Amino acid sequence: MRWWDIDPVLELEKDLFPEDAWSRGMFWSELAHARGAEATRRYLVAEVTGEQYEGGVRVIGYAGVATTGDQADIQTIAVARDHWGTGLGATLLTELLSAASEFECAEVMLECRVDNVRAQKLYERFGFAPIGFRRGYYQPGNVDALVMRLTDPSTSVQGTEING
């Protein structure tokens, strides 16, 4: 993800997470930590091309991970509704887990809305296990978060096939 991806990412963010969408500033802040030798973040976008899209490109997904020491935290994963069920979420998660391994993280954490069963099933397929809840984590809707953890992300991505 680069700075020029922020506007299309924000459009998708607002469509998918209308109550608790990230702001432009939040994405800028994350990207500020994603470059250079001291990088602690990895953000990526998935795009499709075609003449029907403004500028010839459409962002159909994005994802990001932050690291601190030997722990990674999945910050966000989003896939356009018309691409649900295509394996794109799994591809994005695979890339984030590979990044966590490159950052030499021993475990990966994430929060997932308790009402997002689709995402929970994806994470469970990759070996994430529920470890607790954060009450009222998602605001302003006051929705609880399920906290999940994966130990040793390098083993979770071995043998995982990425479809283009």
Backbone as JSON, one array per atom type, in Angstrom:
{
  "sequence": "MRWWDIDPVLELEKDLFPEDAWSRGMFWSELAHARGAEATRRYLVAEVTGEQYEGGVRVIGYAGVATTGDQADIQTIAVARDHWGTGLGATLLTELLSAASEFECAEVMLECRVDNVRAQKLYERFGFAPIGFRRGYYQPGNVDALVMRLTDPSTSVQGTEING",
  "N": [[0.85, -1.18, 0.0], [0.52, 2.19, -0.82], [0.76, 5.81, -0.53], [-0.96, 6.83, -2.48], [-2.9, 4.93, -2.62], [-4.6, 5.32, -0.52], [-7.06, 6.86, -0.76], [-8.84, 5.17, -2.44], [-8.81, 2.93, -0.74], [-9.99, 3.99, 1.55], [-12.61, 4.4, 0.59], [-13.5, 1.74, 0.28], [-13.18, 0.9, 2.92], [-15.1, 2.48, 4.27], [-17.41, 1.46, 3.15], [-17.4, -1.21, 4.01], [-17.04, -1.1, 6.77], [-18.89, 0.77, 8.14], [-19.6, 1.92, 10.65], [-17.29, 1.98, 12.21], [-15.08, 2.85, 10.73], [-11.7, 3.32, 9.69], [-9.79, 6.34, 9.77], [-8.44, 8.74, 7.38], [-6.08, 9.77, 8.44], [-5.31, 7.73, 10.18], [-4.55, 5.68, 8.41], [-2.43, 7.01, 7.09], [-0.67, 7.32, 9.24], [-0.05, 4.63, 9.83], [1.2, 3.85, 7.42], [3.44, 5.43, 7.56], [5.12, 4.01, 9.17], [5.87, 1.87, 7.68], [7.96, 1.73, 5.92], [11.42, 1.6, 5.01], [14.49, 0.86, 6.88], [13.81, 0.65, 9.54], [11.22, -0.24, 9.61], [8.1, -1.3, 10.94], [5.71, -2.19, 10.15], [3.53, -3.72, 7.71], [1.73, -3.16, 4.89], [-0.68, -3.88, 2.4], [-2.28, -3.91, -0.83], [-4.91, -5.28, -2.85], [-5.63, -5.44, -6.23], [-7.67, -4.98, -9.17], [-7.64, -4.72, -12.69], [-8.95, -2.8, -15.43], [-10.8, -1.35, -18.12], [-13.24, -0.34, -17.33], [-12.93, 0.75, -14.83], [-12.26, 3.67, -12.93], [-9.38, 5.35, -13.75], [-8.41, 2.94, -14.51], [-7.9, 1.0, -12.61], [-8.99, -0.85, -9.78], [-9.25, -1.03, -6.3], [-9.63, -3.92, -4.51], [-9.21, -5.11, -2.14], [-7.45, -5.01, 1.01], [-4.85, -5.05, 3.5], [-3.16, -5.18, 6.68], [-0.39, -5.38, 8.95], [1.1, -4.97, 12.14], [4.11, -4.83, 14.03], [5.75, -5.58, 17.09], [8.57, -6.14, 18.75], [8.7, -9.57, 19.26], [6.11, -10.04, 18.57], [3.29, -9.92, 16.45], [0.54, -8.01, 15.18], [-2.44, -8.32, 13.62], [-3.75, -5.75, 11.9], [-5.77, -4.98, 10.12], [-7.96, -6.44, 7.72], [-9.54, -6.5, 4.68], [-12.0, -7.16, 2.22], [-13.54, -6.49, -0.84], [-17.08, -6.68, -1.17], [-18.07, -7.94, -3.5], [-16.09, -9.71, -4.01], [-15.99, -11.55, -2.05], [-15.56, -14.86, -0.87], [-13.81, -15.69, -2.81], [-11.28, -16.41, -2.11], [-9.54, -14.37, -1.7], [-9.31, -13.11, 0.82], [-7.95, -15.09, 2.28], [-5.57, -15.13, 0.84], [-4.58, -12.54, 1.35], [-4.26, -12.74, 4.15], [-2.35, -14.77, 4.27], [-0.16, -13.43, 3.16], [0.24, -11.48, 5.16], [0.95, -13.11, 7.33], [3.28, -14.2, 6.35], [4.8, -11.87, 6.29], [4.91, -11.37, 9.06], [6.5, -13.52, 9.81], [8.85, -12.83, 8.46], [9.51, -10.59, 9.93], [10.32, -11.9, 12.13], [8.51, -12.74, 14.13], [7.09, -14.43, 16.88], [4.49, -14.94, 17.57], [1.11, -14.16, 16.54], [-1.41, -11.81, 16.91], [-4.9, -10.85, 16.96], [-7.91, -8.89, 16.71], [-11.33, -9.49, 16.31], [-14.55, -8.71, 15.21], [-17.25, -9.89, 17.18], [-19.52, -10.56, 15.83], [-18.71, -11.18, 13.28], [-18.61, -13.79, 11.78], [-17.73, -14.99, 9.42], [-15.09, -14.0, 9.07], [-13.92, -15.02, 11.42], [-13.97, -17.78, 10.92], [-12.17, -17.93, 8.79], [-9.78, -17.16, 10.09], [-9.56, -19.23, 11.95], [-9.11, -21.41, 10.23], [-6.5, -20.94, 9.61], [-5.22, -21.51, 11.91], [-5.52, -19.83, 14.1], [-6.56, -19.26, 17.45], [-9.24, -18.65, 19.73], [-8.78, -16.47, 22.51], [-9.89, -14.73, 24.29], [-12.01, -11.87, 25.12], [-12.73, -8.49, 24.19], [-14.56, -6.2, 25.61], [-16.95, -4.03, 24.19], [-15.19, -3.05, 22.26], [-15.29, -2.2, 19.54], [-16.23, 0.84, 18.43], [-18.48, 3.4, 17.3], [-20.44, 1.51, 17.84], [-20.36, -0.17, 20.02], [-19.57, -2.87, 19.99], [-18.43, -6.08, 20.86], [-15.11, -7.52, 20.77], [-13.58, -10.45, 19.61], [-10.69, -11.9, 20.75], [-7.93, -13.3, 19.19], [-5.28, -15.71, 18.79], [-2.29, -16.75, 17.19], [0.24, -19.05, 17.32], [3.57, -19.24, 16.26], [3.71, -18.2, 13.34], [5.07, -18.94, 11.0], [4.72, -21.67, 10.55], [2.07, -21.79, 9.91], [1.79, -20.7, 7.37], [3.22, -22.35, 5.74], [3.03, -24.41, 2.99], [0.68, -23.27, 2.22], [-1.28, -22.32, -0.41], [-1.13, -19.66, -2.68], [-3.43, -18.03, -4.56], [-3.51, -16.29, -7.62]],
  "CA": [[0.0, 0.0, 0.0], [1.23, 3.46, -0.9], [-0.1, 6.94, -0.19], [-1.99, 7.02, -3.5], [-3.94, 3.92, -2.41], [-5.42, 5.65, 0.64], [-8.43, 7.24, -1.12], [-9.67, 4.01, -2.76], [-8.91, 2.09, 0.45], [-11.0, 4.62, 2.41], [-13.93, 4.11, 0.04], [-13.81, 0.36, 0.64], [-13.27, 0.88, 4.38], [-16.38, 3.06, 4.68], [-18.46, 0.55, 2.71], [-17.37, -2.44, 4.78], [-17.04, -0.84, 8.22], [-19.45, 2.13, 8.22], [-19.66, 2.46, 12.01], [-15.99, 2.12, 12.86], [-14.07, 2.95, 9.67], [-10.47, 4.05, 9.96], [-9.69, 7.66, 9.14], [-7.3, 8.96, 6.5], [-4.91, 9.94, 9.31], [-4.88, 6.42, 10.71], [-3.79, 4.99, 7.35], [-1.16, 7.73, 6.9], [0.19, 6.98, 10.37], [0.43, 3.26, 9.65], [2.14, 3.81, 6.3], [4.68, 6.09, 7.98], [5.94, 3.01, 9.84], [5.93, 0.7, 6.8], [9.06, 1.86, 4.96], [12.78, 1.81, 5.52], [15.14, -0.17, 7.69], [13.15, 0.58, 10.86], [9.8, -0.54, 9.41], [7.45, -2.23, 11.87], [4.4, -2.46, 9.59], [3.43, -4.11, 6.31], [0.37, -2.95, 4.36], [-0.76, -4.23, 0.99], [-3.59, -3.81, -1.48], [-5.2, -6.17, -3.97], [-6.26, -4.62, -7.27], [-8.02, -5.52, -10.47], [-7.53, -3.7, -13.73], [-9.95, -2.86, -16.48], [-11.2, -0.04, -18.64], [-14.46, 0.12, -16.66], [-12.58, 1.37, -13.56], [-11.65, 4.99, -13.0], [-7.94, 5.21, -13.71], [-8.05, 1.62, -14.98], [-7.58, 0.12, -11.5], [-9.91, -0.84, -8.63], [-8.79, -1.72, -5.09], [-10.66, -4.88, -4.08], [-8.87, -5.61, -0.82], [-6.25, -4.46, 1.63], [-4.54, -5.69, 4.77], [-1.99, -4.64, 7.34], [0.11, -5.98, 10.18], [2.07, -4.19, 12.91], [4.94, -5.69, 14.85], [6.48, -5.05, 18.24], [9.38, -7.24, 19.25], [8.41, -10.85, 18.62], [4.66, -10.19, 18.41], [2.63, -9.2, 15.37], [-0.88, -7.77, 15.39], [-3.16, -8.05, 12.38], [-4.46, -4.49, 12.1], [-6.95, -4.92, 9.28], [-8.09, -7.2, 6.47], [-10.83, -6.17, 4.08], [-12.21, -7.62, 0.85], [-14.78, -5.96, -1.42], [-18.17, -7.64, -1.07], [-18.22, -8.73, -4.72], [-14.98, -10.66, -4.09], [-16.08, -12.51, -0.95], [-15.63, -16.25, -1.3], [-12.87, -15.95, -3.9], [-9.98, -16.76, -1.58], [-8.7, -13.19, -1.55], [-9.02, -12.92, 2.24], [-6.9, -16.05, 2.64], [-4.33, -14.67, 0.2], [-4.1, -11.39, 2.13], [-3.81, -13.23, 5.45], [-1.09, -15.49, 4.02], [0.88, -12.41, 2.99], [0.52, -10.88, 6.46], [1.67, -14.09, 8.15], [4.64, -14.25, 5.8], [5.48, -10.67, 6.79], [5.19, -11.6, 10.48], [7.65, -14.43, 9.86], [10.02, -12.05, 8.05], [9.82, -9.74, 11.08], [10.73, -12.85, 13.17], [7.52, -12.76, 15.21], [6.78, -15.77, 17.39], [3.03, -15.09, 17.62], [0.31, -13.14, 15.87], [-2.67, -11.53, 17.59], [-5.86, -10.04, 16.23], [-9.26, -8.73, 17.24], [-12.35, -9.68, 15.28], [-15.9, -8.48, 15.73], [-17.9, -11.15, 17.55], [-20.57, -10.85, 14.86], [-18.1, -11.44, 11.98], [-18.34, -15.23, 11.77], [-16.96, -15.28, 8.2], [-13.67, -13.75, 9.36], [-13.48, -15.96, 12.46], [-13.72, -19.08, 10.28], [-10.93, -17.79, 8.04], [-8.67, -17.18, 11.03], [-9.45, -20.58, 12.52], [-8.48, -22.26, 9.22], [-5.06, -20.67, 9.63], [-4.68, -21.93, 13.19], [-5.79, -18.88, 15.19], [-7.45, -19.78, 18.49], [-9.77, -17.59, 20.59], [-8.18, -16.44, 23.85], [-10.59, -13.8, 25.17], [-12.88, -10.85, 24.55], [-12.58, -7.08, 24.58], [-15.93, -5.68, 25.66], [-17.17, -2.7, 23.62], [-13.97, -2.66, 21.54], [-15.62, -1.49, 18.31], [-17.08, 1.98, 18.71], [-19.45, 3.71, 18.35], [-21.48, 0.49, 17.95], [-20.19, -0.9, 21.28], [-19.53, -4.3, 19.65], [-17.31, -6.79, 21.47], [-14.11, -8.14, 19.9], [-13.0, -11.74, 19.96], [-9.24, -11.84, 20.62], [-7.43, -14.58, 18.72], [-3.82, -15.78, 18.75], [-1.63, -17.8, 16.42], [1.64, -19.21, 17.69], [4.46, -19.6, 15.17], [3.09, -17.96, 12.03], [5.8, -19.56, 9.89], [4.16, -22.99, 10.26], [0.72, -21.62, 9.38], [1.82, -20.35, 5.96], [3.89, -23.39, 4.96], [2.1, -25.24, 2.22], [-0.53, -22.52, 1.85], [-1.19, -21.92, -1.8], [-1.67, -18.34, -2.98], [-4.02, -17.94, -5.91], [-3.4, -14.94, -8.16]],
  "C": [[0.89, 1.24, 0.0], [0.24, 4.59, -0.64], [-1.22, 7.13, -1.2], [-3.11, 5.98, -3.42], [-4.93, 4.32, -1.31], [-6.84, 6.02, 0.26], [-9.29, 6.04, -1.52], [-9.83, 3.04, -1.57], [-9.97, 2.66, 1.4], [-12.42, 4.38, 1.91], [-14.38, 2.71, 0.42], [-14.01, 0.23, 2.15], [-14.64, 1.37, 4.85], [-17.56, 2.18, 4.26], [-18.55, -0.66, 3.63], [-17.53, -2.22, 6.28], [-17.64, 0.55, 8.5], [-19.44, 2.74, 9.63], [-18.29, 2.74, 12.61], [-14.84, 2.16, 11.84], [-12.85, 3.73, 10.16], [-10.52, 5.39, 9.25], [-8.48, 7.7, 8.2], [-6.01, 9.06, 7.33], [-4.4, 8.63, 9.88], [-4.07, 5.66, 9.66], [-2.45, 5.67, 7.11], [-0.18, 7.36, 8.01], [0.77, 5.58, 10.23], [1.47, 3.18, 8.53], [3.47, 4.47, 6.65], [5.64, 5.11, 8.65], [6.17, 1.76, 8.97], [7.09, 0.75, 5.8], [10.4, 2.02, 5.68], [13.26, 0.69, 6.43], [14.47, -0.37, 9.04], [11.66, 0.24, 10.75], [9.3, -1.56, 10.42], [6.06, -2.62, 11.36], [4.55, -2.97, 8.16], [1.97, -3.96, 5.92], [0.39, -3.26, 2.88], [-2.18, -4.04, 0.48], [-3.68, -4.87, -2.56], [-6.0, -5.34, -4.97], [-6.66, -5.48, -8.45], [-7.91, -4.37, -11.46], [-8.63, -3.88, -14.76], [-10.37, -1.46, -16.89], [-12.42, 0.52, -17.92], [-14.17, 0.83, -15.34], [-11.92, 2.72, -13.78], [-10.15, 4.84, -12.82], [-7.46, 3.83, -14.12], [-7.77, 0.61, -13.89], [-8.64, 0.26, -10.41], [-9.28, -1.62, -7.49], [-9.92, -2.62, -4.63], [-10.35, -5.49, -2.72], [-7.62, -4.93, -0.3], [-6.07, -5.15, 2.98], [-3.3, -5.06, 5.36], [-1.67, -5.36, 8.63], [1.12, -5.03, 10.81], [2.84, -5.14, 13.8], [5.59, -4.91, 15.98], [7.26, -6.21, 18.84], [9.06, -8.52, 18.51], [6.92, -11.11, 18.47], [4.16, -9.33, 17.26], [1.15, -9.06, 15.71], [-1.51, -7.46, 14.04], [-4.02, -6.81, 12.63], [-5.79, -4.45, 11.34], [-6.83, -5.88, 8.12], [-9.46, -6.87, 5.94], [-10.86, -6.63, 2.62], [-13.54, -7.07, 0.36], [-15.84, -7.05, -1.45], [-18.29, -8.52, -2.32], [-17.04, -9.68, -4.95], [-14.95, -11.6, -2.88], [-16.19, -13.91, -1.52], [-14.68, -16.62, -2.41], [-11.51, -16.43, -3.42], [-9.06, -15.57, -1.37], [-8.36, -12.92, -0.08], [-7.91, -13.84, 2.71], [-5.56, -15.64, 2.05], [-3.74, -13.5, 0.98], [-3.56, -11.84, 3.48], [-2.49, -13.99, 5.31], [0.06, -14.51, 3.89], [1.24, -11.75, 4.32], [1.29, -11.83, 7.37], [3.1, -14.27, 7.65], [5.45, -13.03, 6.28], [5.83, -10.82, 8.26], [6.4, -12.52, 10.65], [8.93, -13.69, 9.48], [10.47, -11.11, 9.17], [10.26, -10.57, 12.3], [9.81, -12.82, 14.39], [7.19, -14.2, 15.59], [5.28, -16.01, 17.49], [2.36, -13.91, 16.93], [-1.02, -13.03, 16.61], [-3.6, -10.79, 16.64], [-7.13, -9.91, 17.04], [-10.22, -8.83, 16.07], [-13.71, -9.42, 15.92], [-16.56, -9.82, 16.04], [-18.99, -11.53, 16.57], [-20.02, -11.13, 13.45], [-17.64, -12.91, 11.91], [-17.5, -15.63, 10.55], [-15.46, -15.1, 8.47], [-13.14, -14.74, 10.4], [-13.15, -17.33, 11.85], [-12.43, -19.05, 9.46], [-9.74, -17.9, 8.99], [-8.47, -18.56, 11.63], [-8.8, -21.55, 11.53], [-6.97, -22.12, 9.22], [-4.43, -21.01, 10.97], [-4.85, -20.94, 14.34], [-6.78, -19.52, 16.16], [-7.96, -18.62, 19.34], [-9.12, -17.65, 21.97], [-8.9, -15.49, 24.79], [-11.45, -12.83, 24.39], [-12.43, -9.47, 25.0], [-13.97, -6.47, 24.48], [-15.98, -4.27, 25.09], [-16.0, -2.17, 22.8], [-14.28, -1.81, 20.29], [-16.65, -0.41, 18.62], [-17.36, 2.74, 17.42], [-20.5, 2.63, 18.55], [-21.44, -0.34, 19.23], [-20.23, -2.41, 21.07], [-18.28, -4.91, 20.27], [-16.38, -7.35, 20.39], [-13.71, -9.49, 20.48], [-11.49, -11.61, 19.73], [-8.77, -13.23, 20.25], [-5.91, -14.53, 18.62], [-3.38, -16.96, 17.9], [-0.19, -17.87, 16.89], [2.4, -19.76, 16.5], [3.81, -19.44, 13.79], [3.8, -18.63, 10.86], [5.23, -20.93, 9.56], [2.77, -22.88, 9.64], [0.74, -21.35, 7.88], [2.54, -21.4, 5.12], [2.83, -24.23, 4.26], [0.81, -24.54, 1.84], [-0.34, -22.01, 0.43], [-1.82, -20.55, -1.98], [-2.16, -18.34, -4.41], [-3.96, -16.5, -6.38], [-4.71, -14.47, -8.5]]
}
